[in-house]
Short mmCIF file of C-alpha atoms in Angstrom, two decimals:
data_model
loop_
_atom_site.label_atom_id
_atom_site.label_comp_id
_atom_site.label_asym_id
_atom_site.label_seq_id
_atom_site.Cartn_x
_atom_site.Cartn_y
_atom_site.Cartn_z
CA SER W 1 30.15 -180.31 -24.78
CA GLN W 2 32.03 -177.75 -26.78
CA GLU W 3 34.71 -178.84 -29.22
CA LEU W 4 37.35 -176.95 -31.13
CA GLU W 5 38.49 -178.19 -34.49
CA GLN W 6 41.70 -176.88 -36.00
CA SER W 7 42.68 -177.04 -39.64
CA PRO W 8 44.92 -178.00 -41.11
CA GLN W 9 46.30 -180.58 -38.68
CA SER W 10 49.77 -180.09 -40.12
CA LEU W 11 51.39 -177.67 -42.48
CA ILE W 12 54.75 -177.49 -44.23
CA VAL W 13 55.65 -174.23 -45.92
CA GLN W 14 58.69 -172.68 -47.52
CA GLU W 15 60.31 -169.84 -45.64
CA GLY W 16 58.83 -166.52 -46.68
CA LYS W 17 55.39 -167.90 -47.51
CA ASN W 18 52.17 -166.78 -45.84
CA LEU W 19 49.89 -169.24 -44.09
CA THR W 20 46.58 -169.41 -42.26
CA ILE W 21 45.40 -171.71 -39.46
CA ASN W 22 41.72 -171.97 -38.60
CA CYS W 23 39.95 -172.82 -35.37
CA THR W 24 36.23 -173.60 -35.47
CA SER W 25 34.05 -174.02 -32.43
CA SER W 26 30.94 -176.20 -32.14
CA LYS W 27 29.37 -173.58 -29.87
CA THR W 28 29.40 -169.83 -29.31
CA LEU W 29 32.86 -168.38 -28.71
CA TYR W 30 33.17 -166.03 -25.74
CA GLY W 31 36.92 -165.77 -25.55
CA LEU W 32 39.52 -167.25 -27.84
CA TYR W 33 43.21 -167.66 -27.04
CA TRP W 34 46.05 -168.60 -29.33
CA TYR W 35 49.13 -170.36 -28.02
CA LYS W 36 52.29 -171.76 -29.53
CA GLN W 37 53.93 -174.90 -28.21
CA LYS W 38 57.34 -176.22 -29.10
CA TYR W 39 57.88 -179.94 -28.79
CA GLY W 40 58.60 -180.88 -25.18
CA GLU W 41 57.94 -177.39 -23.90
CA GLY W 42 55.10 -175.36 -22.51
CA LEU W 43 52.56 -173.11 -24.17
CA ILE W 44 53.49 -169.57 -25.07
CA PHE W 45 50.57 -167.15 -25.02
CA LEU W 46 50.22 -165.30 -28.32
CA MET W 47 46.91 -163.44 -28.39
CA MET W 48 43.48 -163.14 -26.82
CA LEU W 49 40.35 -162.26 -28.78
CA GLN W 50 37.07 -161.48 -27.07
CA LYS W 51 34.82 -159.53 -29.38
CA GLY W 52 33.35 -160.47 -32.72
CA GLY W 53 35.33 -158.92 -35.54
CA GLU W 54 38.29 -158.30 -33.27
CA GLU W 55 41.68 -158.48 -34.92
CA LYS W 56 45.07 -158.39 -33.20
CA SER W 57 48.60 -158.46 -34.50
CA HIS W 58 51.96 -159.19 -32.96
CA GLU W 59 55.01 -158.96 -35.18
CA LYS W 60 54.10 -161.08 -38.22
CA ILE W 61 51.17 -162.91 -36.66
CA THR W 62 47.58 -161.71 -36.99
CA ALA W 63 44.54 -163.30 -35.40
CA LYS W 64 40.86 -162.60 -36.11
CA LEU W 65 37.62 -163.63 -34.46
CA ASP W 66 34.48 -164.20 -36.50
CA GLU W 67 31.78 -164.57 -33.88
CA LYS W 68 29.01 -165.42 -36.34
CA LYS W 69 30.99 -168.25 -37.87
CA GLN W 70 32.22 -169.31 -34.44
CA GLN W 71 35.67 -169.29 -35.93
CA SER W 72 39.08 -167.74 -35.46
CA SER W 73 41.98 -167.60 -37.87
CA LEU W 74 45.69 -167.12 -37.29
CA HIS W 75 47.67 -165.71 -40.17
CA ILE W 76 51.46 -165.66 -40.40
CA THR W 77 53.05 -163.36 -42.94
CA ALA W 78 56.46 -164.14 -44.48
CA SER W 79 57.01 -167.23 -42.34
CA GLN W 80 60.40 -167.96 -40.76
CA PRO W 81 61.89 -171.13 -39.25
CA SER W 82 61.33 -169.57 -35.81
CA HIS W 83 57.58 -169.81 -36.44
CA ALA W 84 57.74 -173.61 -36.45
CA GLY W 85 55.85 -175.38 -33.68
CA ILE W 86 52.37 -176.44 -32.68
CA TYR W 87 49.69 -173.76 -32.67
CA LEU W 88 46.82 -174.30 -30.29
CA CYS W 89 43.57 -172.43 -29.99
CA GLY W 90 41.82 -172.42 -26.63
CA ALA W 91 38.36 -171.14 -25.79
CA GLU W 92 36.33 -170.32 -22.76
CA GLY W 93 33.41 -172.71 -22.57
CA SER W 94 30.87 -170.03 -21.77
CA SER W 95 31.12 -166.38 -20.87
CA GLY W 96 33.83 -165.90 -18.28
CA THR W 97 34.62 -169.51 -17.57
CA TYR W 98 38.15 -170.50 -16.66
CA LYS W 99 37.91 -173.98 -18.13
CA TYR W 100 39.73 -173.64 -21.39
CA ILE W 101 38.87 -176.09 -24.12
CA PHE W 102 41.70 -176.70 -26.56
CA GLY W 103 41.89 -177.82 -30.13
CA THR W 104 44.27 -180.65 -30.98
CA GLY W 105 46.70 -178.27 -32.59
CA THR W 106 48.26 -177.47 -35.95
CA ARG W 107 51.86 -178.59 -36.48
CA LEU W 108 53.77 -176.06 -38.54
CA LYS W 109 57.11 -176.74 -40.17
CA VAL W 110 58.92 -173.99 -42.07
CA LEU W 111 61.57 -175.04 -44.55
CA ALA W 112 64.60 -172.78 -44.84
CA ASN V 1 62.39 -165.95 -14.32
CA ALA V 2 58.98 -164.52 -13.66
CA GLY V 3 57.09 -167.25 -15.49
CA VAL V 4 55.16 -170.26 -14.23
CA MET V 5 57.63 -172.72 -12.77
CA GLN V 6 56.98 -176.43 -12.76
CA ASN V 7 59.14 -179.17 -11.37
CA PRO V 8 60.28 -181.68 -12.00
CA ARG V 9 60.40 -181.43 -15.79
CA HIS V 10 60.53 -185.21 -16.09
CA LEU V 11 59.38 -187.78 -13.58
CA VAL V 12 59.61 -191.54 -13.81
CA ARG V 13 57.63 -193.74 -11.49
CA ARG V 14 56.88 -197.44 -11.22
CA ARG V 15 53.31 -198.66 -11.09
CA GLY V 16 51.90 -198.27 -7.61
CA GLN V 17 54.18 -195.40 -6.57
CA GLU V 18 53.15 -191.85 -5.87
CA ALA V 19 53.87 -188.85 -8.12
CA ARG V 20 54.03 -185.27 -6.85
CA LEU V 21 54.07 -182.44 -9.34
CA ARG V 22 54.78 -178.88 -8.25
CA CYS V 23 53.79 -175.56 -9.69
CA SER V 24 54.69 -172.02 -8.68
CA PRO V 25 52.48 -169.45 -10.41
CA MET V 26 53.68 -166.24 -11.97
CA LYS V 27 54.30 -163.40 -9.54
CA GLY V 28 51.05 -161.66 -8.77
CA HIS V 29 48.88 -164.57 -9.94
CA SER V 30 46.62 -166.23 -7.41
CA HIS V 31 44.67 -168.53 -9.71
CA VAL V 32 46.17 -171.88 -10.69
CA TYR V 33 44.94 -174.45 -13.19
CA TRP V 34 46.15 -177.97 -14.01
CA TYR V 35 45.76 -179.56 -17.42
CA ARG V 36 46.75 -182.96 -18.74
CA GLN V 37 47.96 -183.68 -22.25
CA LEU V 38 47.81 -187.32 -23.26
CA PRO V 39 49.85 -188.50 -26.24
CA GLU V 40 48.21 -187.40 -29.51
CA GLU V 41 45.38 -185.69 -27.61
CA GLY V 42 44.60 -182.13 -26.71
CA LEU V 43 44.98 -180.44 -23.39
CA LYS V 44 42.22 -181.32 -20.92
CA PHE V 45 41.27 -179.27 -17.89
CA MET V 46 41.70 -181.02 -14.56
CA VAL V 47 41.36 -178.61 -11.66
CA TYR V 48 41.20 -174.93 -10.75
CA LEU V 49 42.51 -173.64 -7.43
CA GLN V 50 42.96 -170.41 -5.55
CA LYS V 51 44.99 -170.08 -2.39
CA GLU V 52 43.79 -172.78 0.05
CA ASN V 53 40.67 -173.46 -2.03
CA ILE V 54 39.71 -175.91 -4.73
CA ILE V 55 37.27 -174.04 -6.96
CA ASP V 56 36.57 -176.70 -9.56
CA GLU V 57 37.94 -180.24 -9.77
CA SER V 58 35.43 -181.55 -12.27
CA GLY V 59 38.13 -182.62 -14.73
CA MET V 60 40.11 -184.64 -12.26
CA PRO V 61 39.65 -188.42 -11.86
CA LYS V 62 37.72 -189.15 -8.67
CA GLU V 63 40.26 -191.62 -7.35
CA ARG V 64 44.01 -191.38 -6.78
CA PHE V 65 44.27 -187.74 -7.90
CA SER V 66 44.31 -184.73 -5.58
CA ALA V 67 45.45 -181.12 -5.77
CA GLU V 68 46.20 -178.38 -3.32
CA PHE V 69 47.40 -174.80 -3.28
CA PRO V 70 48.47 -173.97 0.26
CA LYS V 71 48.77 -170.51 1.71
CA GLU V 72 52.54 -170.80 1.48
CA GLY V 73 54.38 -172.68 -1.21
CA PRO V 74 53.58 -174.11 -4.61
CA SER V 75 50.51 -175.87 -5.87
CA ILE V 76 50.83 -179.66 -5.76
CA LEU V 77 49.19 -182.22 -8.01
CA ARG V 78 49.41 -185.62 -6.38
CA ILE V 79 48.78 -188.95 -8.04
CA GLN V 80 48.69 -191.99 -5.81
CA GLN V 81 49.26 -195.57 -6.93
CA VAL V 82 50.13 -194.56 -10.45
CA VAL V 83 49.17 -196.72 -13.42
CA ARG V 84 50.48 -196.80 -16.99
CA GLY V 85 47.54 -194.70 -18.17
CA ASP V 86 48.73 -191.80 -16.04
CA SER V 87 51.68 -191.29 -18.38
CA ALA V 88 51.20 -187.83 -19.83
CA ALA V 89 52.41 -184.26 -19.77
CA TYR V 90 50.89 -182.27 -16.93
CA PHE V 91 50.74 -178.53 -17.36
CA CYS V 92 50.11 -175.87 -14.81
CA ALA V 93 48.81 -172.41 -15.71
CA SER V 94 48.15 -169.28 -13.71
CA SER V 95 46.25 -166.04 -14.16
CA THR V 96 45.53 -162.84 -12.30
CA THR V 97 41.77 -163.47 -12.12
CA GLY V 98 39.59 -166.46 -12.85
CA GLN V 99 37.70 -165.00 -15.77
CA SER V 100 38.49 -163.63 -19.21
CA GLN V 101 42.19 -163.31 -18.61
CA PRO V 102 44.85 -165.27 -20.43
CA GLN V 103 46.28 -168.23 -18.60
CA HIS V 104 50.06 -168.46 -18.70
CA PHE V 105 51.53 -171.93 -18.82
CA GLY V 106 54.61 -173.59 -17.40
CA ASP V 107 56.83 -175.99 -19.33
CA GLY V 108 55.03 -179.00 -17.92
CA THR V 109 56.04 -182.19 -16.14
CA ARG V 110 56.37 -185.28 -18.29
CA LEU V 111 55.32 -188.26 -16.23
CA SER V 112 56.39 -191.71 -17.36
CA ILE V 113 55.15 -194.86 -15.65
CA LEU V 114 57.24 -197.99 -15.94
#
């Protein structure tokens, strides 16, 4: 079965610093979704990547999909305390499937 | 609020009781998914439903768990005769179609079993 591994598992950065979170799949990636979860709350959809080499940005967050490496990265520029939370990557198991497989998450803390 | 609505947010049950979790999808979404998040574990798929149909329940335990999405009203995840191991956060998500569209999640129901 497919697995998603996220790294690092946790991250503490000073406000204003850049950071990168990686998500590596054990199998081919057909669709990759990034979510943010605050403790005790639901998942907020951030971005969807579907094609190799695709890159999307929203405000200070950029996500890329490297199909060959079966990997996606999430980059935050000039981090702020509001970026703190758990970042989860989710993937479709095979082309078009609805059964998302999730990584165990990266806990981000931003120090003011 | 046009988002996915789940209730209750917190539910406490004693062993052997029944738990009913409700989910109203986003407006315009007809596909509903349930996931379970155990402490210190990732989200795991449980079941996928469309109106009046269960499409895939392969992630749901064979006993005590059931799900429905009636023609009218919210989707219901039902757990009978709850045990301590059922304690978890249960999330509902919805989407416009069943493939290659982002699923939007509710805030979850935190189930605690005494």
